[in-house]
GROMACS .gro file of C-alpha atoms in nm:
model
  340
    1UNK     CA    1   0.000   0.000   0.000
    2UNK     CA    2   0.282   0.236   0.084
    3UNK     CA    3   0.442   0.178  -0.257
    4UNK     CA    4   0.113   0.241  -0.439
    5UNK     CA    5   0.054   0.560  -0.242
    6UNK     CA    6   0.404   0.680  -0.324
    7UNK     CA    7   0.351   0.609  -0.694
    8UNK     CA    8   0.018   0.796  -0.689
    9UNK     CA    9   0.180   1.099  -0.530
   10UNK     CA   10   0.459   1.093  -0.786
   11UNK     CA   11   0.214   1.080  -1.077
   12UNK     CA   12   0.013   1.369  -0.928
   13UNK     CA   13   0.327   1.579  -0.883
   14UNK     CA   14   0.441   1.516  -1.241
   15UNK     CA   15   0.095   1.604  -1.372
   16UNK     CA   16   0.101   1.927  -1.176
   17UNK     CA   17   0.440   2.021  -1.318
   18UNK     CA   18   0.317   1.947  -1.670
   19UNK     CA   19   0.019   2.178  -1.611
   20UNK     CA   20   0.244   2.456  -1.490
   21UNK     CA   21   0.474   2.419  -1.786
   22UNK     CA   22   0.217   2.393  -2.064
   23UNK     CA   23  -0.125   2.493  -1.938
   24UNK     CA   24  -0.286   2.772  -1.744
   25UNK     CA   25   0.004   2.790  -1.500
   26UNK     CA   26   0.225   2.910  -1.786
   27UNK     CA   27   0.055   3.250  -1.818
   28UNK     CA   28   0.298   3.525  -1.914
   29UNK     CA   29   0.160   3.814  -1.708
   30UNK     CA   30   0.496   3.859  -1.541
   31UNK     CA   31   0.572   3.932  -1.174
   32UNK     CA   32   0.361   4.163  -0.964
   33UNK     CA   33   0.468   4.527  -0.976
   34UNK     CA   34   0.372   4.866  -0.838
   35UNK     CA   35   0.102   4.898  -1.103
   36UNK     CA   36  -0.085   4.593  -0.970
   37UNK     CA   37  -0.350   4.770  -0.766
   38UNK     CA   38  -0.726   4.779  -0.752
   39UNK     CA   39  -0.881   5.037  -0.985
   40UNK     CA   40  -1.123   5.265  -0.803
   41UNK     CA   41  -1.365   5.529  -0.926
   42UNK     CA   42  -1.444   5.824  -0.701
   43UNK     CA   43  -1.486   5.852  -0.327
   44UNK     CA   44  -1.771   5.600  -0.330
   45UNK     CA   45  -1.548   5.324  -0.463
   46UNK     CA   46  -1.278   5.396  -0.209
   47UNK     CA   47  -1.516   5.267   0.056
   48UNK     CA   48  -1.715   5.032  -0.166
   49UNK     CA   49  -1.698   4.743   0.074
   50UNK     CA   50  -1.891   4.936   0.336
   51UNK     CA   51  -2.134   5.152   0.139
   52UNK     CA   52  -2.273   4.947  -0.144
   53UNK     CA   53  -2.003   4.845  -0.390
   54UNK     CA   54  -2.201   4.523  -0.438
   55UNK     CA   55  -2.536   4.702  -0.461
   56UNK     CA   56  -2.746   4.583  -0.752
   57UNK     CA   57  -2.596   4.234  -0.763
   58UNK     CA   58  -2.774   3.929  -0.622
   59UNK     CA   59  -2.617   3.630  -0.447
   60UNK     CA   60  -2.567   3.431  -0.768
   61UNK     CA   61  -2.394   3.719  -0.943
   62UNK     CA   62  -2.168   3.794  -0.645
   63UNK     CA   63  -2.072   3.427  -0.614
   64UNK     CA   64  -1.974   3.415  -0.980
   65UNK     CA   65  -1.782   3.743  -0.952
   66UNK     CA   66  -1.585   3.602  -0.659
   67UNK     CA   67  -1.507   3.286  -0.857
   68UNK     CA   68  -1.377   3.495  -1.148
   69UNK     CA   69  -1.158   3.702  -0.916
   70UNK     CA   70  -1.038   3.395  -0.726
   71UNK     CA   71  -0.935   3.227  -1.053
   72UNK     CA   72  -0.733   3.535  -1.146
   73UNK     CA   73  -0.575   3.560  -0.802
   74UNK     CA   74  -0.465   3.196  -0.822
   75UNK     CA   75  -0.297   3.268  -1.155
   76UNK     CA   76  -0.137   3.589  -1.026
   77UNK     CA   77  -0.292   3.816  -1.289
   78UNK     CA   78  -0.274   4.196  -1.250
   79UNK     CA   79  -0.577   4.393  -1.132
   80UNK     CA   80  -0.653   4.519  -1.482
   81UNK     CA   81  -0.703   4.160  -1.601
   82UNK     CA   82  -0.957   4.106  -1.322
   83UNK     CA   83  -1.141   4.416  -1.443
   84UNK     CA   84  -1.144   4.300  -1.806
   85UNK     CA   85  -1.278   3.959  -1.702
   86UNK     CA   86  -1.557   4.105  -1.487
   87UNK     CA   87  -1.664   4.350  -1.760
   88UNK     CA   88  -1.674   4.064  -2.011
   89UNK     CA   89  -1.884   3.835  -1.793
   90UNK     CA   90  -2.122   4.121  -1.710
   91UNK     CA   91  -2.183   4.185  -2.080
   92UNK     CA   92  -2.192   3.824  -2.196
   93UNK     CA   93  -2.407   3.667  -1.923
   94UNK     CA   94  -2.495   3.926  -1.660
   95UNK     CA   95  -2.263   3.730  -1.427
   96UNK     CA   96  -2.487   3.424  -1.453
   97UNK     CA   97  -2.366   3.074  -1.538
   98UNK     CA   98  -2.600   3.026  -1.834
   99UNK     CA   99  -2.670   2.673  -1.963
  100UNK     CA  100  -2.669   2.794  -2.324
  101UNK     CA  101  -2.680   3.094  -2.551
  102UNK     CA  102  -2.620   3.197  -2.911
  103UNK     CA  103  -2.530   2.887  -3.113
  104UNK     CA  104  -2.319   2.671  -2.879
  105UNK     CA  105  -2.223   2.944  -2.630
  106UNK     CA  106  -2.214   2.839  -2.263
  107UNK     CA  107  -2.154   2.980  -1.919
  108UNK     CA  108  -2.036   3.308  -1.768
  109UNK     CA  109  -1.834   3.418  -2.069
  110UNK     CA  110  -2.055   3.253  -2.333
  111UNK     CA  111  -1.753   3.070  -2.468
  112UNK     CA  112  -1.807   2.818  -2.747
  113UNK     CA  113  -1.680   2.459  -2.753
  114UNK     CA  114  -1.666   2.481  -3.133
  115UNK     CA  115  -1.415   2.765  -3.103
  116UNK     CA  116  -1.169   2.566  -2.896
  117UNK     CA  117  -1.254   2.700  -2.550
  118UNK     CA  118  -1.319   2.356  -2.402
  119UNK     CA  119  -1.598   2.105  -2.364
  120UNK     CA  120  -1.951   2.209  -2.269
  121UNK     CA  121  -1.904   2.059  -1.922
  122UNK     CA  122  -1.575   2.245  -1.871
  123UNK     CA  123  -1.717   2.580  -1.981
  124UNK     CA  124  -2.007   2.542  -1.739
  125UNK     CA  125  -1.747   2.547  -1.456
  126UNK     CA  126  -1.694   2.918  -1.368
  127UNK     CA  127  -1.338   2.863  -1.247
  128UNK     CA  128  -1.237   2.681  -1.565
  129UNK     CA  129  -1.412   2.938  -1.787
  130UNK     CA  130  -1.247   3.232  -1.608
  131UNK     CA  131  -0.905   3.067  -1.620
  132UNK     CA  132  -0.940   3.010  -1.995
  133UNK     CA  133  -1.036   3.375  -2.039
  134UNK     CA  134  -0.724   3.490  -1.853
  135UNK     CA  135  -0.515   3.246  -2.055
  136UNK     CA  136  -0.640   3.390  -2.385
  137UNK     CA  137  -0.598   3.749  -2.261
  138UNK     CA  138  -0.236   3.687  -2.164
  139UNK     CA  139  -0.158   3.583  -2.522
  140UNK     CA  140  -0.273   3.916  -2.668
  141UNK     CA  141   0.037   4.130  -2.734
  142UNK     CA  142   0.014   4.460  -2.548
  143UNK     CA  143  -0.330   4.384  -2.400
  144UNK     CA  144  -0.249   4.598  -2.097
  145UNK     CA  145  -0.219   4.903  -2.324
  146UNK     CA  146  -0.569   4.852  -2.462
  147UNK     CA  147  -0.884   5.002  -2.316
  148UNK     CA  148  -1.088   4.757  -2.110
  149UNK     CA  149  -1.343   4.742  -2.392
  150UNK     CA  150  -1.084   4.665  -2.660
  151UNK     CA  151  -0.910   4.406  -2.444
  152UNK     CA  152  -1.241   4.228  -2.382
  153UNK     CA  153  -1.333   4.238  -2.749
  154UNK     CA  154  -1.004   4.102  -2.880
  155UNK     CA  155  -1.053   3.793  -2.661
  156UNK     CA  156  -1.429   3.747  -2.700
  157UNK     CA  157  -1.490   3.871  -3.056
  158UNK     CA  158  -1.839   3.988  -2.962
  159UNK     CA  159  -2.101   4.094  -3.215
  160UNK     CA  160  -2.146   4.403  -2.995
  161UNK     CA  161  -1.787   4.524  -2.938
  162UNK     CA  162  -1.882   4.863  -2.794
  163UNK     CA  163  -2.118   4.724  -2.531
  164UNK     CA  164  -1.847   4.637  -2.277
  165UNK     CA  165  -1.769   4.999  -2.183
  166UNK     CA  166  -2.099   5.059  -2.004
  167UNK     CA  167  -2.012   4.792  -1.745
  168UNK     CA  168  -1.669   4.930  -1.647
  169UNK     CA  169  -1.782   5.161  -1.359
  170UNK     CA  170  -1.991   4.889  -1.194
  171UNK     CA  171  -1.718   4.629  -1.247
  172UNK     CA  172  -1.462   4.862  -1.091
  173UNK     CA  173  -1.680   4.916  -0.783
  174UNK     CA  174  -1.747   4.545  -0.756
  175UNK     CA  175  -1.379   4.458  -0.786
  176UNK     CA  176  -1.291   4.707  -0.513
  177UNK     CA  177  -1.566   4.575  -0.286
  178UNK     CA  178  -1.472   4.209  -0.325
  179UNK     CA  179  -1.098   4.268  -0.330
  180UNK     CA  180  -0.805   4.057  -0.447
  181UNK     CA  181  -0.550   4.126  -0.175
  182UNK     CA  182  -0.399   4.404  -0.388
  183UNK     CA  183  -0.357   4.762  -0.263
  184UNK     CA  184  -0.596   5.029  -0.389
  185UNK     CA  185  -0.485   5.263  -0.664
  186UNK     CA  186  -0.536   5.634  -0.618
  187UNK     CA  187  -0.912   5.684  -0.665
  188UNK     CA  188  -1.041   5.854  -0.978
  189UNK     CA  189  -1.228   6.170  -0.882
  190UNK     CA  190  -1.594   6.237  -0.958
  191UNK     CA  191  -1.469   6.462  -1.240
  192UNK     CA  192  -1.270   6.171  -1.386
  193UNK     CA  193  -0.916   6.268  -1.279
  194UNK     CA  194  -0.643   6.088  -1.082
  195UNK     CA  195  -0.293   6.184  -0.966
  196UNK     CA  196  -0.037   6.048  -1.217
  197UNK     CA  197   0.197   5.951  -0.931
  198UNK     CA  198   0.195   5.988  -0.553
  199UNK     CA  199   0.489   6.218  -0.481
  200UNK     CA  200   0.583   6.561  -0.352
  201UNK     CA  201   0.631   6.859  -0.581
  202UNK     CA  202   1.006   6.919  -0.591
  203UNK     CA  203   0.999   7.199  -0.849
  204UNK     CA  204   0.701   7.423  -0.914
  205UNK     CA  205   0.535   7.587  -1.212
  206UNK     CA  206   0.725   7.887  -1.352
  207UNK     CA  207   0.906   7.972  -1.031
  208UNK     CA  208   1.135   8.273  -0.994
  209UNK     CA  209   1.445   8.065  -1.053
  210UNK     CA  210   1.281   7.862  -1.335
  211UNK     CA  211   1.042   8.095  -1.520
  212UNK     CA  212   1.042   7.865  -1.825
  213UNK     CA  213   0.935   7.557  -1.626
  214UNK     CA  214   0.593   7.489  -1.776
  215UNK     CA  215   0.491   7.209  -1.540
  216UNK     CA  216   0.571   7.063  -1.201
  217UNK     CA  217   0.829   6.803  -1.106
  218UNK     CA  218   0.696   6.521  -0.888
  219UNK     CA  219   0.978   6.350  -0.700
  220UNK     CA  220   0.869   5.987  -0.740
  221UNK     CA  221   1.137   5.714  -0.725
  222UNK     CA  222   1.274   5.554  -1.039
  223UNK     CA  223   1.044   5.280  -1.167
  224UNK     CA  224   0.724   5.426  -1.016
  225UNK     CA  225   0.427   5.360  -1.242
  226UNK     CA  226   0.301   5.674  -1.420
  227UNK     CA  227  -0.076   5.678  -1.476
  228UNK     CA  228  -0.297   5.869  -1.717
  229UNK     CA  229  -0.448   6.161  -1.528
  230UNK     CA  230  -0.780   6.119  -1.712
  231UNK     CA  231  -0.931   5.929  -2.003
  232UNK     CA  232  -0.831   6.040  -2.350
  233UNK     CA  233  -0.634   5.969  -2.665
  234UNK     CA  234  -0.254   5.953  -2.689
  235UNK     CA  235  -0.131   6.221  -2.932
  236UNK     CA  236   0.244   6.196  -2.860
  237UNK     CA  237   0.459   5.904  -2.747
  238UNK     CA  238   0.816   5.972  -2.854
  239UNK     CA  239   1.178   6.023  -2.754
  240UNK     CA  240   1.256   6.395  -2.740
  241UNK     CA  241   1.621   6.466  -2.666
  242UNK     CA  242   1.889   6.710  -2.783
  243UNK     CA  243   2.127   6.600  -2.918
  244UNK     CA  244   1.934   6.310  -3.070
  245UNK     CA  245   2.247   6.094  -3.052
  246UNK     CA  246   2.219   6.087  -2.672
  247UNK     CA  247   1.901   5.880  -2.696
  248UNK     CA  248   1.635   5.825  -2.431
  249UNK     CA  249   1.728   5.476  -2.312
  250UNK     CA  250   1.978   5.618  -2.064
  251UNK     CA  251   1.972   5.897  -1.809
  252UNK     CA  252   1.999   6.250  -1.932
  253UNK     CA  253   2.147   6.548  -1.749
  254UNK     CA  254   2.099   6.924  -1.710
  255UNK     CA  255   2.319   6.971  -2.017
  256UNK     CA  256   2.092   6.752  -2.234
  257UNK     CA  257   1.779   6.906  -2.383
  258UNK     CA  258   1.430   6.769  -2.426
  259UNK     CA  259   1.159   6.578  -2.242
  260UNK     CA  260   1.316   6.235  -2.291
  261UNK     CA  261   1.061   5.959  -2.334
  262UNK     CA  262   0.729   6.138  -2.300
  263UNK     CA  263   0.356   6.110  -2.362
  264UNK     CA  264   0.088   6.368  -2.443
  265UNK     CA  265  -0.280   6.282  -2.391
  266UNK     CA  266  -0.570   6.477  -2.543
  267UNK     CA  267  -0.863   6.460  -2.299
  268UNK     CA  268  -1.107   6.652  -2.517
  269UNK     CA  269  -1.237   7.002  -2.459
  270UNK     CA  270  -0.893   7.140  -2.541
  271UNK     CA  271  -0.724   6.980  -2.237
  272UNK     CA  272  -0.386   6.810  -2.289
  273UNK     CA  273  -0.156   6.654  -2.027
  274UNK     CA  274   0.215   6.577  -2.067
  275UNK     CA  275   0.434   6.320  -1.886
  276UNK     CA  276   0.814   6.354  -1.928
  277UNK     CA  277   1.144   6.178  -1.845
  278UNK     CA  278   1.023   5.817  -1.855
  279UNK     CA  279   1.282   5.547  -1.801
  280UNK     CA  280   1.202   5.358  -2.120
  281UNK     CA  281   0.972   5.363  -2.421
  282UNK     CA  282   0.614   5.434  -2.306
  283UNK     CA  283   0.364   5.151  -2.292
  284UNK     CA  284   0.115   5.345  -2.505
  285UNK     CA  285   0.137   5.466  -2.862
  286UNK     CA  286  -0.005   5.750  -3.069
  287UNK     CA  287  -0.373   5.690  -3.132
  288UNK     CA  288  -0.429   5.464  -2.829
  289UNK     CA  289  -0.734   5.532  -2.614
  290UNK     CA  290  -0.655   5.529  -2.242
  291UNK     CA  291  -0.865   5.528  -1.927
  292UNK     CA  292  -0.807   5.735  -1.613
  293UNK     CA  293  -0.534   5.567  -1.408
  294UNK     CA  294  -0.410   5.346  -1.692
  295UNK     CA  295  -0.031   5.282  -1.672
  296UNK     CA  296   0.165   5.483  -1.928
  297UNK     CA  297   0.523   5.404  -1.833
  298UNK     CA  298   0.772   5.437  -1.549
  299UNK     CA  299   0.947   5.727  -1.381
  300UNK     CA  300   1.301   5.778  -1.501
  301UNK     CA  301   1.552   6.052  -1.580
  302UNK     CA  302   1.574   6.070  -1.960
  303UNK     CA  303   1.623   6.402  -2.139
  304UNK     CA  304   1.681   6.730  -1.955
  305UNK     CA  305   1.685   6.586  -1.604
  306UNK     CA  306   1.912   6.582  -1.301
  307UNK     CA  307   1.750   6.279  -1.137
  308UNK     CA  308   1.442   6.054  -1.146
  309UNK     CA  309   1.109   6.238  -1.135
  310UNK     CA  310   0.792   6.294  -1.335
  311UNK     CA  311   0.761   6.627  -1.510
  312UNK     CA  312   0.385   6.683  -1.546
  313UNK     CA  313   0.211   6.953  -1.750
  314UNK     CA  314  -0.149   7.059  -1.815
  315UNK     CA  315  -0.238   7.258  -2.129
  316UNK     CA  316  -0.567   7.425  -2.226
  317UNK     CA  317  -0.728   7.547  -2.551
  318UNK     CA  318  -0.572   7.254  -2.736
  319UNK     CA  319  -0.237   7.436  -2.724
  320UNK     CA  320   0.051   7.205  -2.631
  321UNK     CA  321   0.305   7.488  -2.657
  322UNK     CA  322   0.420   7.689  -2.352
  323UNK     CA  323   0.145   7.941  -2.428
  324UNK     CA  324  -0.120   7.683  -2.339
  325UNK     CA  325   0.036   7.565  -2.012
  326UNK     CA  326  -0.144   7.627  -1.679
  327UNK     CA  327  -0.038   7.545  -1.319
  328UNK     CA  328  -0.094   7.168  -1.280
  329UNK     CA  329  -0.140   7.178  -0.902
  330UNK     CA  330  -0.430   7.421  -0.931
  331UNK     CA  331  -0.591   7.234  -1.220
  332UNK     CA  332  -0.569   6.894  -1.050
  333UNK     CA  333  -0.697   7.026  -0.716
  334UNK     CA  334  -0.995   7.186  -0.892
  335UNK     CA  335  -1.073   6.848  -1.053
  336UNK     CA  336  -1.062   6.643  -0.735
  337UNK     CA  337  -0.717   6.486  -0.785
  338UNK     CA  338  -0.468   6.694  -0.586
  339UNK     CA  339  -0.099   6.629  -0.650
  340UNK     CA  340   0.200   6.689  -0.429
   0.00000   0.00000   0.00000
């Protein structure tokens, strides 16, 4: 009996290793980082667990939401993947484990056996279905740079690709209320704004000694995740350095000119924000749509810089030149997302 038990344990261990090497355990999300935090929306979401973050969902829906989140936590996915999965299940099934659907669609995500998602019995298991969703999402190059709607659509290929967006606020509140063991991100204000980093202002807007300084310097450590201050469209994502031969993939200095790796986002209504001196090529590209709080890159010291920090600017009237710049601390405070 002892020999048989030992053999059974050995077989189980080998099977587990094979799963980790070739199956769901082989997801390529990468290690957890500072950007792995729970997305929140407004003051209400910051306390969602105590004042109704689960409001509007019944016991069945909450159970399925917890199973989706638990499957992601077991796989070590980042918070944004949890959000994409919840939004998808809300659109596809209303967070209900449906026995059928269009053609051969089944379960929470309405995945189809005929499309290689698994057997009907497997797809009716919420944990299996959620794990397969995360597995497919991880294989999408640059999925983390996509909007939640686009990330969901590229995995699901829905006939209604624009329908996911309406579920994002509720999914964000639900995710915050249920939790994943991750810290909370800075909350997005009621006006839709969030601090790009949490750090003190180490150099102000157009001070006496720097009258040409058209933004503020936020003294965040190297590698800190820089987040979009509000939703919008990326209109610049380039290396700006003088001389060009210096490049942006190494630290600059006060004798080097330019913003280094930087991003400009057009938020509509003539409002543009700028994020300078990133440590490496930004994670977003010209034309990308971004959400408030979405990671753009990491704090560095490229371009005209004497040390790691984020140089942050706000421009009005659609004017990205110095003439359009306004004091960022005043603008952000007025929009519920104080910096510094």
